[in-house]
Coordinates of C-alpha atoms in Angstrom, one line a residue:
X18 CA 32.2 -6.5 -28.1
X19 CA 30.0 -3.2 -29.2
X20 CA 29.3 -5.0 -32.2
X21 CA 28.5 -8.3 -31.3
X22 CA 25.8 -6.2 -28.6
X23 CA 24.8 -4.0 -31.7
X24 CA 24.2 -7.7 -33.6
X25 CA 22.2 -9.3 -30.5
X26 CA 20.1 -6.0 -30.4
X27 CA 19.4 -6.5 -34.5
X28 CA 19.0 -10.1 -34.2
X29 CA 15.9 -9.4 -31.4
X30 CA 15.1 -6.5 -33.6
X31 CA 14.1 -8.9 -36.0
X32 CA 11.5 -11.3 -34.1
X33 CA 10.1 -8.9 -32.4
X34 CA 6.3 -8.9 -32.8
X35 CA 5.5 -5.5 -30.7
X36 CA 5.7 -2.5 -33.0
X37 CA 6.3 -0.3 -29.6
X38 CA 9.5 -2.0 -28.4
X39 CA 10.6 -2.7 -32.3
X40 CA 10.5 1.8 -32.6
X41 CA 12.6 1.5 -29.1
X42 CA 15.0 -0.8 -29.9
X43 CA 15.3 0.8 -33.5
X44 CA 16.0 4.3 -32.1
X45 CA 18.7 2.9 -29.3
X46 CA 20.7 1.0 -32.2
X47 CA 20.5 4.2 -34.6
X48 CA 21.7 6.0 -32.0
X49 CA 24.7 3.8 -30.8
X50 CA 23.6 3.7 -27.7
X51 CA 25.6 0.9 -26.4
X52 CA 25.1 1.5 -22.6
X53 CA 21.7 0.9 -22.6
X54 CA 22.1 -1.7 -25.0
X55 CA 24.4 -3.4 -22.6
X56 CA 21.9 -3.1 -19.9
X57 CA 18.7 -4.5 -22.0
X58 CA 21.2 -7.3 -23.4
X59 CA 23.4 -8.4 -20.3
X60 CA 21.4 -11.5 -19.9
X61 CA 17.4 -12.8 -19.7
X62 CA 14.9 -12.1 -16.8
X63 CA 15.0 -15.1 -14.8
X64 CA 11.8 -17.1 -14.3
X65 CA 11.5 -18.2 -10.6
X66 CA 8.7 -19.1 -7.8
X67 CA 7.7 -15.4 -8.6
X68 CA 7.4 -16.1 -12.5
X69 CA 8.6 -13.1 -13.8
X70 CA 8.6 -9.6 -13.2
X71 CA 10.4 -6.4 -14.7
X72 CA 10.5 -3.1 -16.3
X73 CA 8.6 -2.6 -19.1
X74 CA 10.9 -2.3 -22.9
X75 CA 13.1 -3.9 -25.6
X76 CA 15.3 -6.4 -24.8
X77 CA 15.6 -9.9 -23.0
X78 CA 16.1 -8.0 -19.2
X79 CA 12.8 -6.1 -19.9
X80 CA 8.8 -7.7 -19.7
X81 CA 7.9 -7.3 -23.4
X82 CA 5.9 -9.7 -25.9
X83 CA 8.9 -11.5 -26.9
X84 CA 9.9 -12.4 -23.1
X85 CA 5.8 -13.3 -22.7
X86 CA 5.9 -15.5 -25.6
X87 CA 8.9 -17.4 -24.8
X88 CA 8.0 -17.9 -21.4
X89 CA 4.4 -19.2 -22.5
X90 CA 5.9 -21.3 -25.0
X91 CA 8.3 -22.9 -22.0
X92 CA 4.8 -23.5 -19.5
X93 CA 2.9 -24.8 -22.2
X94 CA 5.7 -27.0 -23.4
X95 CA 5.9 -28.1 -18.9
X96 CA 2.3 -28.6 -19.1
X97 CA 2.1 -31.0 -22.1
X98 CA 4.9 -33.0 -20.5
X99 CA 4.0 -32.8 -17.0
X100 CA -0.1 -33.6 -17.8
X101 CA -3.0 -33.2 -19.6
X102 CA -1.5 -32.1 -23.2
X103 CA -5.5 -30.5 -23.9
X104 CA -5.5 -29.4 -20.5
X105 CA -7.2 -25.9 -19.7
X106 CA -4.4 -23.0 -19.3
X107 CA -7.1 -20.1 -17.3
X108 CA -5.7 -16.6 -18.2
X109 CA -6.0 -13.1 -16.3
X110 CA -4.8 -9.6 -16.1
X111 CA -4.5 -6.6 -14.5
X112 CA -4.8 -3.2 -16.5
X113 CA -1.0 -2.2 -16.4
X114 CA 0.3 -1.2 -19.8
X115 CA 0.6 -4.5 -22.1
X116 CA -1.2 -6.9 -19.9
X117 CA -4.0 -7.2 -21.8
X118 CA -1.5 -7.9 -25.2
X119 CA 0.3 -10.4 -22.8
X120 CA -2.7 -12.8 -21.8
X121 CA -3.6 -12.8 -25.7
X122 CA 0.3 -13.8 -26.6
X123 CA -0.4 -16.8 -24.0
X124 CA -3.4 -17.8 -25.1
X125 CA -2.3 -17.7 -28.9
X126 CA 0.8 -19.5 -27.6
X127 CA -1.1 -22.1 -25.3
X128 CA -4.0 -23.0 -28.4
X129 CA -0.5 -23.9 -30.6
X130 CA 0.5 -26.3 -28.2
X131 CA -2.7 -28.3 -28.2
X132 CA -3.7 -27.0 -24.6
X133 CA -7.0 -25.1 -24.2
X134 CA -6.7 -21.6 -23.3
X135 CA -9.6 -19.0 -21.4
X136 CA -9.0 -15.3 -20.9
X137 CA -10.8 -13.8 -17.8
X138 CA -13.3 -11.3 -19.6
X139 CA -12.0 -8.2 -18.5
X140 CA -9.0 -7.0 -16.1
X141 CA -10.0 -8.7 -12.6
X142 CA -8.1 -9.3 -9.3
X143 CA -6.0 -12.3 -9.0
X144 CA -7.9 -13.8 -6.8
X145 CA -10.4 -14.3 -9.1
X146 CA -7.8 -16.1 -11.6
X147 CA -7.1 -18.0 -8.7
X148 CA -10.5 -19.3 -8.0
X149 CA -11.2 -19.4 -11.4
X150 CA -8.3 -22.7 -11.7
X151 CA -10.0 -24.3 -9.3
X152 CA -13.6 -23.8 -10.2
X153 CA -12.9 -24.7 -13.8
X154 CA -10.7 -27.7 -12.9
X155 CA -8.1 -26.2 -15.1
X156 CA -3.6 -27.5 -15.2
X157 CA -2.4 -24.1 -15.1
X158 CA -3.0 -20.6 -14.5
X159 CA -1.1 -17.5 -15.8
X160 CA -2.1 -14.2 -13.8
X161 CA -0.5 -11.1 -15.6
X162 CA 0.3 -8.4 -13.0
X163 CA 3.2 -6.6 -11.4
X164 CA 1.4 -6.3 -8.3
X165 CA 2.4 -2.9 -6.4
X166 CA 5.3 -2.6 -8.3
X167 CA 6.2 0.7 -10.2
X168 CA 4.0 2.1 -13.2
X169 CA 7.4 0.8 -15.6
X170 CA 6.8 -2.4 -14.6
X171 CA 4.6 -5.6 -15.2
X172 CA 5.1 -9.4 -14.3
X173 CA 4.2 -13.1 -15.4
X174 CA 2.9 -15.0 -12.0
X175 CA 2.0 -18.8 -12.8
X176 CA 0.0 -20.8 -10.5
X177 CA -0.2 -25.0 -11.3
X178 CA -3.9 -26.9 -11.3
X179 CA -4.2 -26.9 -7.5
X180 CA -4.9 -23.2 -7.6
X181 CA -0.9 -22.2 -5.8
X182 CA 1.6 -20.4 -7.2
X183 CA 4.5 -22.7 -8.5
X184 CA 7.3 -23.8 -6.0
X185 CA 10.8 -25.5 -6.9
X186 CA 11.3 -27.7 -8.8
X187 CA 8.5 -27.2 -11.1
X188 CA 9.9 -23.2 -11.3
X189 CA 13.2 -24.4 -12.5
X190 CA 11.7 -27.4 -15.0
X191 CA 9.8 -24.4 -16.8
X192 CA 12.8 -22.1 -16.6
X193 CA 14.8 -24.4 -18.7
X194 CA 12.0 -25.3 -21.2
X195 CA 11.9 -21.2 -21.7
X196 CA 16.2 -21.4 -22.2
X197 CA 15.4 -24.3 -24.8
X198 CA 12.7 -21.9 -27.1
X199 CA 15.5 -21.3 -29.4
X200 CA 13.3 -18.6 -31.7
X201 CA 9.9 -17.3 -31.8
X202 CA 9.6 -18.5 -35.6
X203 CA 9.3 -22.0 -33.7
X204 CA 6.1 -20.9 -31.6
X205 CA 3.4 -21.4 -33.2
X206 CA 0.8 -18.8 -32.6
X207 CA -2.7 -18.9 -34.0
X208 CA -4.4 -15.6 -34.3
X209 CA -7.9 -17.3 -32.7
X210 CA -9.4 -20.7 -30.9
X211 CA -9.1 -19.9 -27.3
X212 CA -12.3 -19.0 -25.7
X213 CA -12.5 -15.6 -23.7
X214 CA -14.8 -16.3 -20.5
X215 CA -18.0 -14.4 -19.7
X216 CA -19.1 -12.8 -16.3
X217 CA -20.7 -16.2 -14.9
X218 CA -17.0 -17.3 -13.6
X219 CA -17.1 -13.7 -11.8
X220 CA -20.8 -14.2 -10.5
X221 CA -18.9 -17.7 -9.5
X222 CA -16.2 -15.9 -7.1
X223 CA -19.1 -14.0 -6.0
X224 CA -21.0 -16.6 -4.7
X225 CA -18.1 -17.9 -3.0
X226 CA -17.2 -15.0 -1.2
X227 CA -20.7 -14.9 0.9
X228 CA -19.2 -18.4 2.4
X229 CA -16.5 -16.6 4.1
X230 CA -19.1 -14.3 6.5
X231 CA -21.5 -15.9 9.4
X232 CA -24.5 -16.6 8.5
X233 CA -27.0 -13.8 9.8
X234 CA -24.0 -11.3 11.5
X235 CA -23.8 -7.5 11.7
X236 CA -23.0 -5.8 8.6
X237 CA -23.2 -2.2 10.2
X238 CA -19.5 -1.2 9.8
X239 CA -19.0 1.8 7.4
X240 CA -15.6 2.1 5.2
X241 CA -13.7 4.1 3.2
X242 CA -12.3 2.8 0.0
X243 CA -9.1 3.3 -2.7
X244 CA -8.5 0.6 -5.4
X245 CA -5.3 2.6 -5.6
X246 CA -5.6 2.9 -9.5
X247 CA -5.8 -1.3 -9.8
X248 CA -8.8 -3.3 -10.9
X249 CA -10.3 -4.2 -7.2
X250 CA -13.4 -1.7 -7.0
X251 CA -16.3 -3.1 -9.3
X252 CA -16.0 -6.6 -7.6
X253 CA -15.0 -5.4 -4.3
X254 CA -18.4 -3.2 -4.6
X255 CA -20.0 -5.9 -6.2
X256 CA -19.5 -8.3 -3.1
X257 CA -20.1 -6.0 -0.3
X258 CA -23.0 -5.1 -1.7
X259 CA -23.8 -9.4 -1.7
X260 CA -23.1 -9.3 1.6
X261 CA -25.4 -6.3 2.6
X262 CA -23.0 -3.8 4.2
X263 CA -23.1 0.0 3.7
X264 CA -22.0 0.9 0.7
X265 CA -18.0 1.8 0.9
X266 CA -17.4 5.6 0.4
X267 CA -14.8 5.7 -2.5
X268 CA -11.7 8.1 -3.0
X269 CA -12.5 8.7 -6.4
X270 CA -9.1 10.1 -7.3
X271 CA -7.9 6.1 -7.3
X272 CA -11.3 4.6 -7.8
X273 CA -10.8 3.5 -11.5
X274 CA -7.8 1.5 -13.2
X275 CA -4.9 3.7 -14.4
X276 CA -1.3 2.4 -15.2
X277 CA 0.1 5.4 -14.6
X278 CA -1.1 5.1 -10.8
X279 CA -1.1 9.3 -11.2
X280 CA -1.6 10.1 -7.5
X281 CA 1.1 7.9 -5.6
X282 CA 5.0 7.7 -5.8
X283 CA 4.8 3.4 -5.3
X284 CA 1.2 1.7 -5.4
X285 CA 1.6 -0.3 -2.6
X286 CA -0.7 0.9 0.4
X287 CA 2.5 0.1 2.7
X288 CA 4.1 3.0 0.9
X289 CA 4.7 6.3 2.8
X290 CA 2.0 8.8 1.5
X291 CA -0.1 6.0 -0.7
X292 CA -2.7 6.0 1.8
X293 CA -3.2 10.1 2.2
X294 CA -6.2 10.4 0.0
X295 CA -7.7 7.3 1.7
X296 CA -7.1 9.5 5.0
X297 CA -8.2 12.4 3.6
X298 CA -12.0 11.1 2.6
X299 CA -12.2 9.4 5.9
X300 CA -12.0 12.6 7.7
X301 CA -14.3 14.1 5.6
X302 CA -17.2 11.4 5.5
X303 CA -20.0 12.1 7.5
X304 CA -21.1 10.0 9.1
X305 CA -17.6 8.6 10.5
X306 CA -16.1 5.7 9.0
X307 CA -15.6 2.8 11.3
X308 CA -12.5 1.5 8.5
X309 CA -10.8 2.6 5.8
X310 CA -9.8 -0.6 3.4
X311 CA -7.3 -0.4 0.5
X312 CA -6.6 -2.7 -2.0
X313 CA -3.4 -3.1 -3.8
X314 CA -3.7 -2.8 -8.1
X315 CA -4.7 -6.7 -8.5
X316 CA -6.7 -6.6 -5.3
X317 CA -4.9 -9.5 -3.9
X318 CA -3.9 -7.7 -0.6
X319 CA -5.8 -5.9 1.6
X320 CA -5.1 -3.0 3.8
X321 CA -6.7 -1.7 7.1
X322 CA -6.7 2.1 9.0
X323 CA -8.9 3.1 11.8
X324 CA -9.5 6.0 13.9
X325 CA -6.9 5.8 16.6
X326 CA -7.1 8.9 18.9
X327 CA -8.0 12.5 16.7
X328 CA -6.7 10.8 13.4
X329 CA -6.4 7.6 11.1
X330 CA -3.4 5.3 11.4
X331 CA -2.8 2.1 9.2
X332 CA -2.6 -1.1 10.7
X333 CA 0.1 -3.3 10.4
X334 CA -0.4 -6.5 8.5
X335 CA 0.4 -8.5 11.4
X336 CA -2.6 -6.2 13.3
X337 CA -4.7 -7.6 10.7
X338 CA -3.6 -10.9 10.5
X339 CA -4.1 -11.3 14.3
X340 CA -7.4 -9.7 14.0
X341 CA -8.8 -11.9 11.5
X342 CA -7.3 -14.9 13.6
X343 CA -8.9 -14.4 16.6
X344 CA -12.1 -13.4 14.5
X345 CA -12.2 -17.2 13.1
X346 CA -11.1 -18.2 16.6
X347 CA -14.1 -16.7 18.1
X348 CA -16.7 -18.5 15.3
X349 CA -15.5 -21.9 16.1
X350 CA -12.6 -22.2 13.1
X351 CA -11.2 -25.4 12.6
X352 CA -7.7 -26.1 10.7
X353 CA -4.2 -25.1 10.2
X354 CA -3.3 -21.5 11.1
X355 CA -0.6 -20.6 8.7
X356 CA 2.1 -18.1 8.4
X357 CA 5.7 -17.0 7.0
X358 CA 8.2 -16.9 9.3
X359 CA 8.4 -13.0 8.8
X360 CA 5.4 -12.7 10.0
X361 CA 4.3 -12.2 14.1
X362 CA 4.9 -15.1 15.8
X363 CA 1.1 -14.1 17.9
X364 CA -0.7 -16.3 15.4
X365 CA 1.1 -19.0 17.1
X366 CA -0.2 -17.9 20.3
X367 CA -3.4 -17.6 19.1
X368 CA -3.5 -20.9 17.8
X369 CA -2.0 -22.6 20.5
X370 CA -4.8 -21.0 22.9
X371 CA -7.5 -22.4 20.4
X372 CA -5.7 -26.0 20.3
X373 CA -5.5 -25.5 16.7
X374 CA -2.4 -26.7 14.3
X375 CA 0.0 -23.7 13.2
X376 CA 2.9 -24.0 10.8
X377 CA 5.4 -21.4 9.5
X378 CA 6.7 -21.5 5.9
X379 CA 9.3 -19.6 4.0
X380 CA 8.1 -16.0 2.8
X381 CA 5.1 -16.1 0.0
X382 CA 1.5 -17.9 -0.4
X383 CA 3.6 -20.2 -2.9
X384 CA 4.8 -21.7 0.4
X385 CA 1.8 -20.7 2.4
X386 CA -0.6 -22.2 0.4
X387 CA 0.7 -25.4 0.8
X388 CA 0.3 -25.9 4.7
X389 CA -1.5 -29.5 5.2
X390 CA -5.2 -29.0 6.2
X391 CA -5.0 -25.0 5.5
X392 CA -8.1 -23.2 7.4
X393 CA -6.6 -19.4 7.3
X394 CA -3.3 -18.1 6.3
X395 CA -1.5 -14.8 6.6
X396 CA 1.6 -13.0 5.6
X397 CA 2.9 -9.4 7.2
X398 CA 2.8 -8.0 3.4
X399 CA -0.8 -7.6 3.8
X400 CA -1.7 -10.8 2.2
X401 CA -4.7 -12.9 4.0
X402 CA -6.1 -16.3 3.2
X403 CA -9.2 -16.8 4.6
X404 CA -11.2 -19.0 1.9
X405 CA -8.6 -21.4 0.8
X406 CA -11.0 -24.0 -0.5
X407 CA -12.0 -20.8 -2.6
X408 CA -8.9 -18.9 -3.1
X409 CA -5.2 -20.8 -2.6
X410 CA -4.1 -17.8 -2.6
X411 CA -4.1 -14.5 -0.8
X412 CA -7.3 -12.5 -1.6
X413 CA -7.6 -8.7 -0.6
X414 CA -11.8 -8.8 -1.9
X415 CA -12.4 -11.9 0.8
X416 CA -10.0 -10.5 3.6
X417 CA -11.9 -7.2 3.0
X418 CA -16.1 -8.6 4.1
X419 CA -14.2 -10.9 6.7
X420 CA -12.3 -7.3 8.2
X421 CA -15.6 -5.6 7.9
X422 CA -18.0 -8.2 9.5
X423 CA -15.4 -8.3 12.4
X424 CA -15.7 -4.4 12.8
X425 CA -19.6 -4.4 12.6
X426 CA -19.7 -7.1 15.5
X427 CA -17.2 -5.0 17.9
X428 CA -19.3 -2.3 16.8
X429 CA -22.5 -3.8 17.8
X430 CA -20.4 -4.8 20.9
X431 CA -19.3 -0.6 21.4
X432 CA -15.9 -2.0 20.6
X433 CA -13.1 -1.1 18.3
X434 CA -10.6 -3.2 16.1
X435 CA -8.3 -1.3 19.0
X436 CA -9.8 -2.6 21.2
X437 CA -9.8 -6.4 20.4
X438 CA -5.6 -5.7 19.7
X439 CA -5.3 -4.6 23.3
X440 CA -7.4 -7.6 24.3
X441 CA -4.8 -9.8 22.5
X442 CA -1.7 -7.9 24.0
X443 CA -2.9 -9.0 27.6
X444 CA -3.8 -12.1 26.4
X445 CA -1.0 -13.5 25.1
X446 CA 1.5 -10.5 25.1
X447 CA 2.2 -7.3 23.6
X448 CA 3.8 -8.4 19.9
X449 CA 5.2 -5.1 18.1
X450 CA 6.8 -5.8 14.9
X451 CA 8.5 -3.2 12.0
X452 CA 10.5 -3.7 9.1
X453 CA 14.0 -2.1 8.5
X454 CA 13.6 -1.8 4.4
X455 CA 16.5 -0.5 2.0
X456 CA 15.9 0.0 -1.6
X457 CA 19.1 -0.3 -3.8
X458 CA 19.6 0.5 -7.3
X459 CA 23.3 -1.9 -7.2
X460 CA 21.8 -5.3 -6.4
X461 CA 25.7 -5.8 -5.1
X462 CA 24.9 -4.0 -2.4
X463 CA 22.6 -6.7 -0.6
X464 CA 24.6 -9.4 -1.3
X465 CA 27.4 -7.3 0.2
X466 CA 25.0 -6.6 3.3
X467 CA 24.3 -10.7 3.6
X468 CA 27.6 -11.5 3.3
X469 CA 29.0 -9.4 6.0
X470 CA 26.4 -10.6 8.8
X471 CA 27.3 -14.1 7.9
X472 CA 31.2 -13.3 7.8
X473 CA 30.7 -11.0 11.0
X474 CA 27.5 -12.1 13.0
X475 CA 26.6 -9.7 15.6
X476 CA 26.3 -11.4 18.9
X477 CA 23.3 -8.9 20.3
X478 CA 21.5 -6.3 19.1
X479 CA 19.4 -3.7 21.3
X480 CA 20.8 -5.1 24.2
X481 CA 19.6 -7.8 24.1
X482 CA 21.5 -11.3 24.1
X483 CA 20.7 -13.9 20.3
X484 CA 20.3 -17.2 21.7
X485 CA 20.6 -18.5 18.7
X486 CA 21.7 -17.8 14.9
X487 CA 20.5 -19.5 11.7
X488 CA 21.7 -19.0 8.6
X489 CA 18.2 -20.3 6.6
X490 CA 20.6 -21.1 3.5
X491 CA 20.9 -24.4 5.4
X492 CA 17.4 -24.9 5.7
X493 CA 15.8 -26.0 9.1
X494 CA 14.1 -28.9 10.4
X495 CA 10.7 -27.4 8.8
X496 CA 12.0 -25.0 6.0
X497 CA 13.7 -25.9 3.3
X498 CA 16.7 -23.6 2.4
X499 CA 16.2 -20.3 1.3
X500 CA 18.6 -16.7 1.4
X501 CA 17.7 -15.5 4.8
X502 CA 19.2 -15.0 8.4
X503 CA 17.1 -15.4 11.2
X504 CA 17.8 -14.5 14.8
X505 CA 16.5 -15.5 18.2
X506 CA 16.8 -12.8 21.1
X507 CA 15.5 -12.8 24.7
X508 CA 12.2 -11.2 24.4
X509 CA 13.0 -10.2 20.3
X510 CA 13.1 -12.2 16.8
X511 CA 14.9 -10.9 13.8
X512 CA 15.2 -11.8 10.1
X513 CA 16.7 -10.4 7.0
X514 CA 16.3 -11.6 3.7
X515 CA 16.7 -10.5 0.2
X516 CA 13.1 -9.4 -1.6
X517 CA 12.2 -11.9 -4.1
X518 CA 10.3 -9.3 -6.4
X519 CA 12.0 -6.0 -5.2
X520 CA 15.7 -4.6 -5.2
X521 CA 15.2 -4.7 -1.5
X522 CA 16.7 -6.1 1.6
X523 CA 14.2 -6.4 4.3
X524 CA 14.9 -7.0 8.2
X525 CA 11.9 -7.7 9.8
X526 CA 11.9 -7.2 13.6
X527 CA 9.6 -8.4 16.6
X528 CA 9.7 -7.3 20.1
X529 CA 7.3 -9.3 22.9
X530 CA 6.8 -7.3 25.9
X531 CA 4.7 -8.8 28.7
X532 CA 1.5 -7.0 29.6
X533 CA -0.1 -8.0 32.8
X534 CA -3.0 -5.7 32.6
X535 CA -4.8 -2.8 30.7
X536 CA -2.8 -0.7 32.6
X537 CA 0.3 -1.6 31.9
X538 CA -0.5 -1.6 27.7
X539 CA 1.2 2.0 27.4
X540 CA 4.3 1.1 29.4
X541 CA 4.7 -1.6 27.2
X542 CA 3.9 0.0 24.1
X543 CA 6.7 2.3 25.1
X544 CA 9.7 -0.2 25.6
X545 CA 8.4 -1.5 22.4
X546 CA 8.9 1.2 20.5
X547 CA 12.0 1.9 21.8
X548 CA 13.5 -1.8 21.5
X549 CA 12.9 -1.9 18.0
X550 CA 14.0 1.8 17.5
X551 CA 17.5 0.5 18.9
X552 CA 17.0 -2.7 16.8
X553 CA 17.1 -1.0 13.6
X554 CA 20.2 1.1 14.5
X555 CA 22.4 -1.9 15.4
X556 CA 21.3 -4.3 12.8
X557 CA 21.9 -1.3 10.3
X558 CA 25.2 -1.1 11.4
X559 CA 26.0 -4.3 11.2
X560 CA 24.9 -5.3 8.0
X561 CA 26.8 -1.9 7.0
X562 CA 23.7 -0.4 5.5

């Protein structure tokens, strides 16, 4: 067995085109190092609706150039039967290490094939790759980002011509063209012929975000900025600058792009801790912020703090997403209002109030992005849609001006983004959502947690009563099936679900509290906090976590 590992190992060894990974995989064969071995050679990363993503290194269960250019070679052979065989293949990347060596491999790999190929001209958020499918009428995009995942780590996310990330069954078609690459010797790779793009596709996306703020409203509202290490800051400058608001006051320590992301644990703004130097400047800008905004590293989310009391506290995304509802709401928005069904069921509220169509898809703006006649979509992970005749896809640049506008005109108004939050409470019910998260190392662990609530389903949870249990594996009348449980409670709404990019399992909870007045908003806010409190502890215990 060690030696047919020790054989794989020298057979990959061979192909390998990265002198990096070739040293690595060299020095864990010298030194017999057959656990690690096993662990790099135990099988392939599997391409799914997230493409791929993984840890950095040698080896078929690591992101390296040999994955990249099997998995290009497996699109561009989809593309060429599924289309246009000299179709356009648009190309981006963030500035993790090896992303910019990855959208060359691609391009090399899609020229071979006959398909035309375009690089985005430098590292730019993937929004931008996004708009750029569309604007360039290309049959395929290829965005190369881990997201907000660990520094180790990078990823492969593929979006077809309508500018969406790919769904089933297209995921699984390209999956087994990959499994049928049987060596790299059979990919041909030309060392030029693609085109690399110049700045008028970014002056493009540019133009296209002024669309997404009123003509001739306030652009008073002052913020405080972190890229957090990623590549969001020259174009998110760039646009609010367009747009004519103050100029963002920048936490310099995580203005530029680093892949080492030096000054946070995980660079995810969600993270505990990732938004302290974004806190920190906000206190100390005079004058006063009215909003500190954070991108994630490929500026496709967007996140939101404001002065709350003596201090800055983040808002949830499903704060923002209601926010930037009722913000279209109030300027006369007409279309689908779209969400996961993770997220707060408020947008349906606030849709329903504004006669307006609302739909809930499975996690991910793969799924999102498809809603029929899409106006504005939202999920809780801080992702917003709010050009998608733009962007079919979430955009953290766009979400940002539409954010700020809204402040500047509650501003002008002597209102806060508070404010408007507590207007929606009364309005339609105080809607408090949080997220019971566990991060694993033994991916045995979830599926152990899964299994158990389906072998043993609890039959309340806080006290309160589940009317109803649905195991999503099944599917539903308007979701297709996916891993996921979802309960229905008096007055409460729970799901848990496997992450599809993270070794997570993630509940997410929601408690609805009726407020009659003003008034009653801190009585309210109080059983709320104390519901979900009690939710976590009993859905802990019963998934055994």
């Amino acid at each position: 067995m060690q030696d047919d590992l020790i054989a794989q190992a020298q057979a990959w060894l061979t192909e390998d085109p990265d002198a990096d990974t070739r040293a690595e995989l060299a020095r864990l064969i010298d030194a017999q190092d057959h656990a690690e071995l096993a662990a790099r050679f135990s099988g392939t990363l599997q391409f799914g609706t997230a493409g791929l993503r993984g840890e950095l290194g040698a080896g078929p269960m690591r992101m390296n150039r040999s994955v990249v250019i099997r998995a290009a070679a497996g699109l561009a052979s989809y593309l060429t039967k599924h289309g246009d065989p000299n179709g356009l293949v648009v190309i981006g990347y963030d500035a993790r290490h090896k992303s910019h060596d990855f959208a060359l491999d691609t391009a090399a790999v899609m020229t071979g094939a006959g398909l035309r190929a375009a690089i985005l001209p430098r590292p730019l958020p993937t929004p931008v790759l996004a708009f750029a499918i569309r604007h360039l009428g290309a049959v395929a995009g290829v965005e190369v980002t881990a997201s907000h995942n660990p520094p180790r780590d990078n990823g492969y996310k593929v979006y077809l011509g309508d500018g969406s990330q790919i769904v089933p069954p297209a995921d699984t078609e390209i999956a087994a063209e990959i499994q049928a690459v049987a060596s790299l010797a059979t990919v041909p790779r030309p060392t030029e012929g693609w085109e690399t793009l110049d700045d008028s596709i970014l002056d493009a996306y540019l133009a296209r975000t002024d669309a997404v703020l009123a003509p001739g409203s306030p652009r008073t509202a002052r913020t405080v900025y972190t890229a957090m290490h990623g590549v969001g800051k020259d174009v998110l400058l760039a646009a609010f600058a367009r747009a004519g608001f103050p100029a963002p006051a920048l936490v310099a320590e995580q203005a530029d792009p680093d892949p080492e992301f030096p000054t946070v644990a995980f660079p995810n703004p969600e993270e505990p801790g990732a938004m302290d130097l974004a806190f920190a400047k906000a206190r100390a800008t005079e004058p006063a912020p009215d909003l500190v905004i954070a991108n994630d590293p490929d500026a496709d989310r967007c996140a939101a703090a404001v002065k709350d009391g003596d201090d800055w506290r983040m808002l949830r995304g499903d704060e923002v997403g209601a926010l930037l509802a009722a913000h279209l709401v109030r300027r006369g928005a007409t279309g689908t209002f779209a969400e996961s069904i993770v997220s707060s069921s408020l947008l349906g509220r606030i849709a329903e109030k504004a006669n307006l169509p609302h739909v809930e898809t499975l996690t991910g703006f793969k799924w999102i992005a498809r809603a029929d006649g899409l106006r504005y979509g939202y999920e809780e992970a801080l992702g917003y849609c709010v050009d998608p005749d733009g962007v079919r896809d979430k955009d953290g640049i766009t979400a940002a001006l539409l954010l700020t506008e809204l402040a500047s005109e509650l501003k002008q108004e002597g209102r806060t983004l508070l404010d408007l939050l507590d207007d929606l409470a009364v309005e339609h019910g105080l809607h408090a959502t949080d997220q019971l998260s566990v991060r694993v190392k033994d991916l045995d662990l979830i599926a152990a947690a899964m299994r158990r609530l389906r072998e043993h389903p609890p039959t309340e949870l806080a006290g309160l009563r589940i009317t109803k249990a649905e195991d999503l594996t099944r599917g539903t009348d308007t979701l297709p099936p996916t891993d996921g449980l979802r309960y229905t409670l008096e007055g409460a709404r729970v799901i848990v679900r496997p992450s599809g990019t993270e070794p997570k399992l993630k509940c997410y909870l929601e408690v609805v509290v009726p407020v009659a007045t003003r008034r009653d908003l801190p009585a309210a806010r109080t059983k709320a906090t104390a519901l979900l409190t009690q939710l976590k502890r009993d859905l802990s215990q019963a998934a055994g976590i």
